[in-house]
PDB file of C-alpha atoms in Angstrom:
ATOM      1  CA  UNK A  13      20.529   1.223 -30.784  1.00 48.00           C
ATOM      2  CA  UNK A  14      18.821   4.273 -29.715  1.00 51.00           C
ATOM      3  CA  UNK A  15      20.957   7.472 -29.186  1.00 57.00           C
ATOM      4  CA  UNK A  16      20.142   9.037 -25.649  1.00 55.00           C
ATOM      5  CA  UNK A  17      18.390  12.298 -27.315  1.00 59.00           C
ATOM      6  CA  UNK A  18      15.847  10.005 -29.180  1.00 58.00           C
ATOM      7  CA  UNK A  19      15.336   7.543 -25.669  1.00 66.00           C
ATOM      8  CA  UNK A  20      13.775  10.674 -24.139  1.00 73.00           C
ATOM      9  CA  UNK A  21      10.786  11.072 -26.674  1.00 78.00           C
ATOM     10  CA  UNK A  22      10.280   7.497 -26.477  1.00 87.00           C
ATOM     11  CA  UNK A  23       8.715   6.670 -23.050  1.00 88.00           C
ATOM     12  CA  UNK A  24       5.404   9.177 -23.746  1.00 89.00           C
ATOM     13  CA  UNK A  25       5.091   7.871 -27.279  1.00 91.00           C
ATOM     14  CA  UNK A  26       5.004   4.267 -26.188  1.00 92.00           C
ATOM     15  CA  UNK A  27       1.980   5.415 -23.358  1.00 92.00           C
ATOM     16  CA  UNK A  28       0.509   7.067 -26.618  1.00 93.00           C
ATOM     17  CA  UNK A  29       0.379   3.790 -28.408  1.00 93.00           C
ATOM     18  CA  UNK A  30      -0.594   1.928 -25.308  1.00 93.00           C
ATOM     19  CA  UNK A  31      -3.963   3.963 -25.460  1.00 93.00           C
ATOM     20  CA  UNK A  32      -4.198   3.264 -29.228  1.00 92.00           C
ATOM     21  CA  UNK A  33      -4.170  -0.317 -28.720  1.00 92.00           C
ATOM     22  CA  UNK A  34      -6.541   0.096 -25.814  1.00 90.00           C
ATOM     23  CA  UNK A  35      -9.233   1.994 -27.487  1.00 90.00           C
ATOM     24  CA  UNK A  36      -8.648   0.667 -31.077  1.00 88.00           C
ATOM     25  CA  UNK A  37      -8.549   4.001 -32.716  1.00 88.00           C
ATOM     26  CA  UNK A  38      -7.099   7.004 -33.130  1.00 90.00           C
ATOM     27  CA  UNK A  39      -9.829   8.964 -31.912  1.00 89.00           C
ATOM     28  CA  UNK A  40     -10.806   7.252 -28.961  1.00 90.00           C
ATOM     29  CA  UNK A  41      -7.009   7.760 -27.771  1.00 90.00           C
ATOM     30  CA  UNK A  42      -7.197  11.402 -28.820  1.00 91.00           C
ATOM     31  CA  UNK A  43     -10.190  11.765 -26.305  1.00 91.00           C
ATOM     32  CA  UNK A  44      -8.859   9.944 -23.256  1.00 89.00           C
ATOM     33  CA  UNK A  45      -5.328  11.614 -23.547  1.00 89.00           C
ATOM     34  CA  UNK A  46      -6.598  15.276 -24.768  1.00 89.00           C
ATOM     35  CA  UNK A  47      -5.177  15.405 -27.875  1.00 90.00           C
ATOM     36  CA  UNK A  48      -6.500  15.496 -31.476  1.00 90.00           C
ATOM     37  CA  UNK A  49      -6.436  12.843 -33.849  1.00 89.00           C
ATOM     38  CA  UNK A  50      -3.960  14.254 -35.373  1.00 90.00           C
ATOM     39  CA  UNK A  51      -1.749  14.786 -32.763  1.00 90.00           C
ATOM     40  CA  UNK A  52      -2.179  10.829 -32.130  1.00 91.00           C
ATOM     41  CA  UNK A  53      -1.063  10.014 -35.301  1.00 90.00           C
ATOM     42  CA  UNK A  54       1.958  11.866 -35.440  1.00 92.00           C
ATOM     43  CA  UNK A  55       3.057  10.486 -32.320  1.00 91.00           C
ATOM     44  CA  UNK A  56       2.549   7.118 -33.541  1.00 92.00           C
ATOM     45  CA  UNK A  57       4.402   8.063 -36.774  1.00 92.00           C
ATOM     46  CA  UNK A  58       7.285   9.524 -34.582  1.00 91.00           C
ATOM     47  CA  UNK A  59       7.329   6.417 -32.339  1.00 90.00           C
ATOM     48  CA  UNK A  60       7.608   4.118 -35.557  1.00 91.00           C
ATOM     49  CA  UNK A  61      10.223   6.089 -36.653  1.00 89.00           C
ATOM     50  CA  UNK A  62      12.400   5.758 -33.274  1.00 88.00           C
ATOM     51  CA  UNK A  63      11.944   1.894 -32.964  1.00 89.00           C
ATOM     52  CA  UNK A  64      12.644   1.574 -36.902  1.00 89.00           C
ATOM     53  CA  UNK A  65       9.835  -0.655 -38.043  1.00 91.00           C
ATOM     54  CA  UNK A  66       5.961  -0.460 -38.542  1.00 92.00           C
ATOM     55  CA  UNK A  67       3.518  -1.283 -35.701  1.00 93.00           C
ATOM     56  CA  UNK A  68       0.226  -0.463 -36.788  1.00 90.00           C
ATOM     57  CA  UNK A  69      -1.518  -1.013 -40.348  1.00 86.00           C
ATOM     58  CA  UNK A  70      -4.271   1.751 -40.758  1.00 77.00           C
ATOM     59  CA  UNK A  71      -7.175   1.177 -43.084  1.00 71.00           C
ATOM     60  CA  UNK A  72     -10.023   3.801 -43.322  1.00 62.00           C
ATOM     61  CA  UNK A  73     -12.150   1.090 -40.717  1.00 70.00           C
ATOM     62  CA  UNK A  74     -10.154  -0.111 -38.206  1.00 76.00           C
ATOM     63  CA  UNK A  75      -5.925  -0.404 -37.042  1.00 83.00           C
ATOM     64  CA  UNK A  76      -4.222  -3.649 -37.025  1.00 88.00           C
ATOM     65  CA  UNK A  77      -1.077  -4.405 -35.040  1.00 91.00           C
ATOM     66  CA  UNK A  78       2.170  -5.762 -36.973  1.00 92.00           C
ATOM     67  CA  UNK A  79       3.307  -8.791 -35.694  1.00 91.00           C
ATOM     68  CA  UNK A  80       6.335  -6.382 -34.212  1.00 92.00           C
ATOM     69  CA  UNK A  81       3.297  -4.091 -32.816  1.00 91.00           C
ATOM     70  CA  UNK A  82       1.658  -7.207 -31.074  1.00 92.00           C
ATOM     71  CA  UNK A  83       5.332  -7.893 -29.059  1.00 93.00           C
ATOM     72  CA  UNK A  84       5.958  -3.950 -28.419  1.00 93.00           C
ATOM     73  CA  UNK A  85       2.376  -3.472 -27.175  1.00 92.00           C
ATOM     74  CA  UNK A  86       2.770  -5.864 -24.458  1.00 93.00           C
ATOM     75  CA  UNK A  87       5.732  -3.746 -23.223  1.00 93.00           C
ATOM     76  CA  UNK A  88       4.203  -0.253 -23.212  1.00 93.00           C
ATOM     77  CA  UNK A  89       1.264  -1.992 -21.091  1.00 92.00           C
ATOM     78  CA  UNK A  90       3.773  -3.344 -19.017  1.00 91.00           C
ATOM     79  CA  UNK A  91       5.611   0.134 -19.059  1.00 90.00           C
ATOM     80  CA  UNK A  92       2.025   2.157 -18.374  1.00 90.00           C
ATOM     81  CA  UNK A  93       1.305  -0.541 -15.616  1.00 88.00           C
ATOM     82  CA  UNK A  94       4.626   0.155 -13.810  1.00 87.00           C
ATOM     83  CA  UNK A  95       4.029   3.964 -13.991  1.00 87.00           C
ATOM     84  CA  UNK A  96       0.852   3.702 -12.396  1.00 83.00           C
ATOM     85  CA  UNK A  97       2.003   1.475  -9.613  1.00 79.00           C
ATOM     86  CA  UNK A  98       4.904   4.082  -8.740  1.00 80.00           C
ATOM     87  CA  UNK A  99       2.252   6.637  -8.501  1.00 79.00           C
ATOM     88  CA  UNK A 100      -0.083   4.604  -6.475  1.00 74.00           C
ATOM     89  CA  UNK A 101       2.660   3.566  -4.118  1.00 68.00           C
ATOM     90  CA  UNK A 102       3.753   7.004  -3.673  1.00 70.00           C
ATOM     91  CA  UNK A 103       0.049   7.770  -2.257  1.00 65.00           C
ATOM     92  CA  UNK A 104       0.086   4.945  -0.405  1.00 60.00           C
ATOM     93  CA  UNK A 105       3.003   6.658   1.323  1.00 56.00           C
ATOM     94  CA  UNK A 106       1.025   9.344   2.052  1.00 53.00           C
ATOM     95  CA  UNK A 107      -1.337   7.185   4.465  1.00 65.00           C
ATOM     96  CA  UNK A 108       0.674   5.362   7.360  1.00 70.00           C
ATOM     97  CA  UNK A 109      -0.437   1.890   6.900  1.00 74.00           C
ATOM     98  CA  UNK A 110      -2.475   0.642  10.287  1.00 79.00           C
ATOM     99  CA  UNK A 111      -4.888  -1.576  11.788  1.00 84.00           C
ATOM    100  CA  UNK A 112      -4.822  -5.352  11.167  1.00 88.00           C
ATOM    101  CA  UNK A 113      -3.782  -7.713   8.733  1.00 90.00           C
ATOM    102  CA  UNK A 114      -4.074 -11.728   8.647  1.00 94.00           C
ATOM    103  CA  UNK A 115      -1.808 -14.016   7.392  1.00 94.00           C
ATOM    104  CA  UNK A 116      -1.413 -17.771   7.692  1.00 94.00           C
ATOM    105  CA  UNK A 117       1.621 -19.659   6.666  1.00 93.00           C
ATOM    106  CA  UNK A 118       3.232 -22.910   6.971  1.00 92.00           C
ATOM    107  CA  UNK A 119       5.180 -23.847  10.116  1.00 91.00           C
ATOM    108  CA  UNK A 120       8.558 -24.214   8.548  1.00 89.00           C
ATOM    109  CA  UNK A 121       8.330 -20.098   8.031  1.00 91.00           C
ATOM    110  CA  UNK A 122       7.853 -19.172  11.309  1.00 88.00           C
ATOM    111  CA  UNK A 123      11.688 -17.833  11.595  1.00 85.00           C
ATOM    112  CA  UNK A 124      11.938 -16.526   7.716  1.00 83.00           C
ATOM    113  CA  UNK A 125       8.297 -14.720   8.293  1.00 81.00           C
ATOM    114  CA  UNK A 126       8.642 -13.035  11.542  1.00 79.00           C
ATOM    115  CA  UNK A 127      12.314 -12.319  11.635  1.00 76.00           C
ATOM    116  CA  UNK A 128      12.626 -10.542   7.928  1.00 77.00           C
ATOM    117  CA  UNK A 129       9.083  -9.417   7.334  1.00 88.00           C
ATOM    118  CA  UNK A 130       6.357  -9.239   9.855  1.00 90.00           C
ATOM    119  CA  UNK A 131       8.739  -7.712  12.759  1.00 90.00           C
ATOM    120  CA  UNK A 132      10.409  -5.045  10.340  1.00 90.00           C
ATOM    121  CA  UNK A 133       7.235  -4.003   8.984  1.00 90.00           C
ATOM    122  CA  UNK A 134       5.668  -3.753  12.276  1.00 90.00           C
ATOM    123  CA  UNK A 135       8.724  -1.232  13.252  1.00 90.00           C
ATOM    124  CA  UNK A 136       7.931   0.604  10.567  1.00 88.00           C
ATOM    125  CA  UNK A 137       4.702   1.353  11.009  1.00 88.00           C
ATOM    126  CA  UNK A 138       3.769   1.404  14.433  1.00 89.00           C
ATOM    127  CA  UNK A 139       0.114   1.230  13.946  1.00 88.00           C
ATOM    128  CA  UNK A 140      -0.004  -2.232  12.022  1.00 89.00           C
ATOM    129  CA  UNK A 141      -1.355  -4.911  13.480  1.00 90.00           C
ATOM    130  CA  UNK A 142      -0.051  -8.272  12.213  1.00 90.00           C
ATOM    131  CA  UNK A 143      -2.020 -11.574  12.707  1.00 92.00           C
ATOM    132  CA  UNK A 144      -0.370 -14.696  11.852  1.00 92.00           C
ATOM    133  CA  UNK A 145      -1.471 -18.128  11.761  1.00 93.00           C
ATOM    134  CA  UNK A 146       1.346 -20.707  11.489  1.00 92.00           C
ATOM    135  CA  UNK A 147      -0.339 -23.735  10.032  1.00 91.00           C
ATOM    136  CA  UNK A 148       0.715 -26.857   8.042  1.00 89.00           C
ATOM    137  CA  UNK A 149      -3.091 -27.078   6.865  1.00 88.00           C
ATOM    138  CA  UNK A 150      -4.439 -24.635   3.823  1.00 88.00           C
ATOM    139  CA  UNK A 151      -6.504 -22.354   5.728  1.00 89.00           C
ATOM    140  CA  UNK A 152      -8.876 -21.020   3.580  1.00 89.00           C
ATOM    141  CA  UNK A 153      -9.114 -17.518   3.089  1.00 91.00           C
ATOM    142  CA  UNK A 154     -12.539 -16.249   3.077  1.00 90.00           C
ATOM    143  CA  UNK A 155     -13.623 -19.105   5.801  1.00 91.00           C
ATOM    144  CA  UNK A 156     -10.886 -17.825   8.636  1.00 92.00           C
ATOM    145  CA  UNK A 157     -10.750 -14.486   7.345  1.00 92.00           C
ATOM    146  CA  UNK A 158      -7.498 -14.292   6.023  1.00 93.00           C
ATOM    147  CA  UNK A 159      -5.768 -11.453   3.543  1.00 93.00           C
ATOM    148  CA  UNK A 160      -3.168 -13.601   2.555  1.00 93.00           C
ATOM    149  CA  UNK A 161      -2.032 -17.218   2.987  1.00 94.00           C
ATOM    150  CA  UNK A 162       1.876 -18.524   2.061  1.00 94.00           C
ATOM    151  CA  UNK A 163       1.411 -22.186   0.515  1.00 93.00           C
ATOM    152  CA  UNK A 164       4.034 -24.309  -0.923  1.00 91.00           C
ATOM    153  CA  UNK A 165       3.402 -26.512  -4.017  1.00 85.00           C
ATOM    154  CA  UNK A 166       0.869 -27.070  -6.653  1.00 81.00           C
ATOM    155  CA  UNK A 167      -2.505 -24.860  -6.460  1.00 77.00           C
ATOM    156  CA  UNK A 168      -5.679 -26.214  -7.068  1.00 77.00           C
ATOM    157  CA  UNK A 169      -7.999 -24.278  -9.099  1.00 66.00           C
ATOM    158  CA  UNK A 170      -9.683 -21.495  -7.391  1.00 73.00           C
ATOM    159  CA  UNK A 171     -11.005 -18.101  -7.508  1.00 80.00           C
ATOM    160  CA  UNK A 172      -8.040 -17.052  -5.331  1.00 86.00           C
ATOM    161  CA  UNK A 173      -4.922 -15.367  -7.172  1.00 89.00           C
ATOM    162  CA  UNK A 174      -1.541 -16.720  -6.714  1.00 90.00           C
ATOM    163  CA  UNK A 175       1.716 -14.636  -6.956  1.00 91.00           C
ATOM    164  CA  UNK A 176       4.725 -16.772  -7.019  1.00 92.00           C
ATOM    165  CA  UNK A 177       7.088 -15.923  -4.558  1.00 93.00           C
ATOM    166  CA  UNK A 178      10.087 -18.141  -4.913  1.00 92.00           C
ATOM    167  CA  UNK A 179      11.110 -21.840  -5.167  1.00 93.00           C
ATOM    168  CA  UNK A 180      12.468 -24.326  -2.375  1.00 93.00           C
ATOM    169  CA  UNK A 181      15.111 -26.690  -3.651  1.00 93.00           C
ATOM    170  CA  UNK A 182      15.566 -29.950  -0.971  1.00 95.00           C
ATOM    171  CA  UNK A 183      17.834 -32.405  -0.082  1.00 95.00           C
ATOM    172  CA  UNK A 184      18.836 -34.690   2.290  1.00 96.00           C
ATOM    173  CA  UNK A 185      20.465 -33.737   5.598  1.00 97.00           C
ATOM    174  CA  UNK A 186      21.448 -35.714   8.570  1.00 96.00           C
ATOM    175  CA  UNK A 187      24.327 -35.148  11.690  1.00 96.00           C
ATOM    176  CA  UNK A 188      27.877 -36.150  11.840  1.00 96.00           C
ATOM    177  CA  UNK A 189      26.622 -38.131  15.097  1.00 95.00           C
ATOM    178  CA  UNK A 190      23.926 -40.249  12.888  1.00 96.00           C
ATOM    179  CA  UNK A 191      26.893 -41.045   9.703  1.00 95.00           C
ATOM    180  CA  UNK A 192      28.986 -42.138  12.446  1.00 95.00           C
ATOM    181  CA  UNK A 193      26.407 -44.864  13.695  1.00 94.00           C
ATOM    182  CA  UNK A 194      24.867 -45.708  10.432  1.00 93.00           C
ATOM    183  CA  UNK A 195      27.205 -44.552   7.493  1.00 92.00           C
ATOM    184  CA  UNK A 196      26.878 -42.389   4.692  1.00 92.00           C
ATOM    185  CA  UNK A 197      23.132 -43.204   2.882  1.00 93.00           C
ATOM    186  CA  UNK A 198      22.779 -44.229  -0.542  1.00 93.00           C
ATOM    187  CA  UNK A 199      19.004 -43.250  -1.672  1.00 93.00           C
ATOM    188  CA  UNK A 200      18.550 -46.367  -3.558  1.00 92.00           C
ATOM    189  CA  UNK A 201      19.751 -48.474  -0.633  1.00 91.00           C
ATOM    190  CA  UNK A 202      18.617 -47.427   2.695  1.00 92.00           C
ATOM    191  CA  UNK A 203      17.081 -50.254   4.398  1.00 92.00           C
ATOM    192  CA  UNK A 204      19.604 -49.908   7.285  1.00 92.00           C
ATOM    193  CA  UNK A 205      18.671 -46.136   7.772  1.00 95.00           C
ATOM    194  CA  UNK A 206      16.081 -44.239   9.556  1.00 95.00           C
ATOM    195  CA  UNK A 207      13.774 -41.291   7.626  1.00 96.00           C
ATOM    196  CA  UNK A 208      12.199 -38.450   9.463  1.00 96.00           C
ATOM    197  CA  UNK A 209       9.288 -38.242   7.450  1.00 94.00           C
ATOM    198  CA  UNK A 210       6.887 -35.291   7.266  1.00 93.00           C
ATOM    199  CA  UNK A 211       3.300 -35.720   5.949  1.00 90.00           C
ATOM    200  CA  UNK A 212       3.677 -34.356   2.637  1.00 88.00           C
ATOM    201  CA  UNK A 213       6.385 -36.429   1.902  1.00 90.00           C
ATOM    202  CA  UNK A 214       5.199 -40.007   1.787  1.00 87.00           C
ATOM    203  CA  UNK A 215       4.980 -40.205  -2.208  1.00 88.00           C
ATOM    204  CA  UNK A 216       8.267 -37.813  -2.405  1.00 91.00           C
ATOM    205  CA  UNK A 217      11.190 -38.990  -5.026  1.00 94.00           C
ATOM    206  CA  UNK A 218      14.538 -38.265  -5.226  1.00 95.00           C
ATOM    207  CA  UNK A 219      16.522 -37.324  -8.727  1.00 95.00           C
ATOM    208  CA  UNK A 220      19.639 -37.615 -10.008  1.00 94.00           C
ATOM    209  CA  UNK A 221      20.938 -37.064 -13.807  1.00 90.00           C
ATOM    210  CA  UNK A 222      17.564 -38.574 -15.189  1.00 87.00           C
ATOM    211  CA  UNK A 223      17.747 -41.321 -12.373  1.00 92.00           C
ATOM    212  CA  UNK A 224      14.527 -41.577  -9.925  1.00 94.00           C
ATOM    213  CA  UNK A 225      14.358 -43.316  -6.761  1.00 94.00           C
ATOM    214  CA  UNK A 226      11.261 -43.029  -4.164  1.00 93.00           C
ATOM    215  CA  UNK A 227      12.103 -41.731  -0.978  1.00 91.00           C
ATOM    216  CA  UNK A 228      12.174 -44.766   1.737  1.00 91.00           C
ATOM    217  CA  UNK A 229      14.003 -46.064   4.224  1.00 92.00           C
ATOM    218  CA  UNK A 230      13.947 -49.495   6.273  1.00 92.00           C
ATOM    219  CA  UNK A 231      12.575 -47.101   9.216  1.00 94.00           C
ATOM    220  CA  UNK A 232      10.838 -43.932   9.369  1.00 93.00           C
ATOM    221  CA  UNK A 233       9.969 -41.601  12.607  1.00 95.00           C
ATOM    222  CA  UNK A 234       6.955 -39.421  11.287  1.00 94.00           C
ATOM    223  CA  UNK A 235       6.944 -35.894  12.436  1.00 94.00           C
ATOM    224  CA  UNK A 236       4.385 -33.091  11.877  1.00 91.00           C
ATOM    225  CA  UNK A 237       6.148 -29.860  11.090  1.00 91.00           C
ATOM    226  CA  UNK A 238       9.343 -29.060   9.661  1.00 93.00           C
ATOM    227  CA  UNK A 239      10.825 -27.399  12.522  1.00 92.00           C
ATOM    228  CA  UNK A 240      10.131 -30.257  14.694  1.00 94.00           C
ATOM    229  CA  UNK A 241      11.772 -32.468  11.926  1.00 95.00           C
ATOM    230  CA  UNK A 242      14.741 -30.376  12.141  1.00 95.00           C
ATOM    231  CA  UNK A 243      15.572 -30.636  15.351  1.00 95.00           C
ATOM    232  CA  UNK A 244      15.187 -34.724  15.224  1.00 96.00           C
ATOM    233  CA  UNK A 245      17.828 -34.331  12.459  1.00 96.00           C
ATOM    234  CA  UNK A 246      20.115 -32.203  14.548  1.00 96.00           C
ATOM    235  CA  UNK A 247      19.965 -34.762  17.774  1.00 96.00           C
ATOM    236  CA  UNK A 248      20.992 -37.641  15.696  1.00 95.00           C
ATOM    237  CA  UNK A 249      17.491 -39.450  15.019  1.00 96.00           C
ATOM    238  CA  UNK A 250      17.594 -39.929  11.069  1.00 95.00           C
ATOM    239  CA  UNK A 251      18.178 -38.796   7.698  1.00 96.00           C
ATOM    240  CA  UNK A 252      15.540 -35.678   6.666  1.00 97.00           C
ATOM    241  CA  UNK A 253      14.655 -34.343   3.317  1.00 96.00           C
ATOM    242  CA  UNK A 254      14.223 -30.523   3.802  1.00 95.00           C
ATOM    243  CA  UNK A 255      14.444 -26.923   1.736  1.00 94.00           C
ATOM    244  CA  UNK A 256      17.769 -25.716   1.685  1.00 93.00           C
ATOM    245  CA  UNK A 257      16.776 -22.480   3.086  1.00 92.00           C
ATOM    246  CA  UNK A 258      15.394 -23.785   6.402  1.00 93.00           C
ATOM    247  CA  UNK A 259      18.504 -26.041   7.056  1.00 94.00           C
ATOM    248  CA  UNK A 260      20.971 -23.545   6.107  1.00 91.00           C
ATOM    249  CA  UNK A 261      21.669 -22.291   9.672  1.00 91.00           C
ATOM    250  CA  UNK A 262      21.803 -25.734  11.131  1.00 94.00           C
ATOM    251  CA  UNK A 263      24.625 -26.876   8.039  1.00 95.00           C
ATOM    252  CA  UNK A 264      26.489 -23.209   8.575  1.00 93.00           C
ATOM    253  CA  UNK A 265      26.685 -24.060  12.667  1.00 95.00           C
ATOM    254  CA  UNK A 266      28.111 -27.658  11.994  1.00 95.00           C
ATOM    255  CA  UNK A 267      24.801 -29.106  13.240  1.00 96.00           C
ATOM    256  CA  UNK A 268      23.887 -30.890  10.108  1.00 96.00           C
ATOM    257  CA  UNK A 269      25.421 -31.959   6.504  1.00 96.00           C
ATOM    258  CA  UNK A 270      24.097 -32.460   2.998  1.00 96.00           C
ATOM    259  CA  UNK A 271      24.367 -36.308   2.725  1.00 95.00           C
ATOM    260  CA  UNK A 272      24.121 -38.010  -0.875  1.00 93.00           C
ATOM    261  CA  UNK A 273      24.780 -35.083  -2.736  1.00 93.00           C
ATOM    262  CA  UNK A 274      24.407 -35.865  -5.996  1.00 94.00           C
ATOM    263  CA  UNK A 275      20.229 -36.058  -5.467  1.00 95.00           C
ATOM    264  CA  UNK A 276      17.677 -33.853  -4.456  1.00 94.00           C
ATOM    265  CA  UNK A 277      13.939 -33.676  -4.752  1.00 94.00           C
ATOM    266  CA  UNK A 278      11.210 -31.802  -7.226  1.00 92.00           C
ATOM    267  CA  UNK A 279      11.493 -28.085  -6.830  1.00 92.00           C
ATOM    268  CA  UNK A 280       8.672 -26.707  -5.196  1.00 92.00           C
ATOM    269  CA  UNK A 281       7.199 -23.458  -5.645  1.00 94.00           C
ATOM    270  CA  UNK A 282       5.908 -20.671  -2.905  1.00 94.00           C
ATOM    271  CA  UNK A 283       2.798 -18.724  -3.226  1.00 94.00           C
ATOM    272  CA  UNK A 284       1.277 -15.710  -1.929  1.00 93.00           C
ATOM    273  CA  UNK A 285      -2.603 -16.448  -2.033  1.00 92.00           C
ATOM    274  CA  UNK A 286      -4.810 -13.530  -1.911  1.00 92.00           C
ATOM    275  CA  UNK A 287      -8.230 -12.063  -2.836  1.00 89.00           C
ATOM    276  CA  UNK A 288      -7.284  -8.305  -4.426  1.00 86.00           C
ATOM    277  CA  UNK A 289      -6.901  -8.904  -8.039  1.00 77.00           C
ATOM    278  CA  UNK A 290      -3.963  -7.592  -9.547  1.00 73.00           C
ATOM    279  CA  UNK A 291      -3.344  -5.097  -6.972  1.00 75.00           C
ATOM    280  CA  UNK A 292      -2.577  -5.700  -3.679  1.00 82.00           C
ATOM    281  CA  UNK A 293      -3.040  -3.330  -0.677  1.00 84.00           C
ATOM    282  CA  UNK A 294       0.258  -1.495   0.074  1.00 84.00           C
ATOM    283  CA  UNK A 295       1.329  -3.337   3.261  1.00 88.00           C
ATOM    284  CA  UNK A 296       0.565  -6.846   1.430  1.00 90.00           C
ATOM    285  CA  UNK A 297       2.800  -5.444  -1.538  1.00 88.00           C
ATOM    286  CA  UNK A 298       5.353  -4.604   1.003  1.00 88.00           C
ATOM    287  CA  UNK A 299       5.213  -8.349   2.467  1.00 91.00           C
ATOM    288  CA  UNK A 300       5.271 -10.240  -0.409  1.00 92.00           C
ATOM    289  CA  UNK A 301       8.087  -8.335  -2.007  1.00 90.00           C
ATOM    290  CA  UNK A 302      10.332  -8.607   1.108  1.00 90.00           C
ATOM    291  CA  UNK A 303       9.183 -12.367   1.347  1.00 91.00           C
ATOM    292  CA  UNK A 304      10.600 -12.694  -1.957  1.00 91.00           C
ATOM    293  CA  UNK A 305      13.726 -11.062  -1.844  1.00 90.00           C
ATOM    294  CA  UNK A 306      14.385 -13.207   0.649  1.00 87.00           C
ATOM    295  CA  UNK A 307      13.830 -16.552  -0.665  1.00 88.00           C
ATOM    296  CA  UNK A 308      16.091 -15.498  -3.573  1.00 87.00           C
ATOM    297  CA  UNK A 309      18.876 -14.200  -1.592  1.00 83.00           C
ATOM    298  CA  UNK A 310      18.556 -17.290   0.334  1.00 79.00           C
ATOM    299  CA  UNK A 311      18.457 -19.518  -3.046  1.00 68.00           C
TER     300      UNK A 311
END
C-alpha cells in the first residue's frame, strides 16, 4: 500500500522503467530521455524501493527482468501507451474531423448504429460525411473501399485488425398471440411449432445447464434480415432466436416476450474490423467507443 506522497513519484519512474526495458540498457534509456546513465540508475532504484520488490537483475553486460519485473513492465508499457493516446487525442481535437468515412454493418445494427453513433457524430462534427452500407454479407474492406466493418461471430484469419466491441446473447422470443395459438414451446419438442429462421441459424443450438439441443421445429419460415424476422415474430408468425439487445424494445412494448427462458444460444462476439494497426483514426475511435458503450449498456 502506497502513501499518497509516494504515489506522486511513481508515474515518471514507471515511464523510465518502460524506456529501460524497451532499450535493454540504462545507456539507451538515458540517451532517449535526456538523462545521465547514473540518473536512470537512481530512478530505477527509487522505483524498486517504492514498489517494494526487485525489478531488474543487473550484470556487467546486460539487464534481466525478474518475474515481478516482467509483469510490472507490461503495466508500465500500458501506462506509456495510454499517456501517448491522451496527448494524441488532444491534438486530434484541434483538427475537426471532416471528409468521408465508410462503414459497413449487418442490417440488425441499423437502429443501434445510426441512432447511437452515426447521428451523434455527424451532429458533433458537421463536416463529417458518413457512408454506411448495411449488409448481412461480410464485405471486404479493401475491395469495397471501407474504413471499418462491424461484424459478428468468429473471424477468419486475415491481415485486418479485429477490435472486440461486445457480446450478443440470444434467446427465443414469441408474441402472446403466437403462444395463445401454439402454446409455450419446449426447445426439445418443437414439432408443432413454427420457427422464423435466419441464414446463419441453420446449425444453431440452444443450451441449458450443460444440455444442448439443435434449433429446429416442425415448420420453418426463412427470412434474410433480423429486422424482418423481428417483424414476423411481432405479428405472431413464429418463434425467433434473436440477440437480446435487438428485441429489447419489442419486449418492453409487450409485443414479444422471452419463451423457454432456461435455454439460450451461444454468445457471439461483435468486432470492428479495420486496417489501421494499433491506433485507429480519431473518428473511428469515437465510433467504436460509443458503440462499445452502447452494447455494454444494453447488455
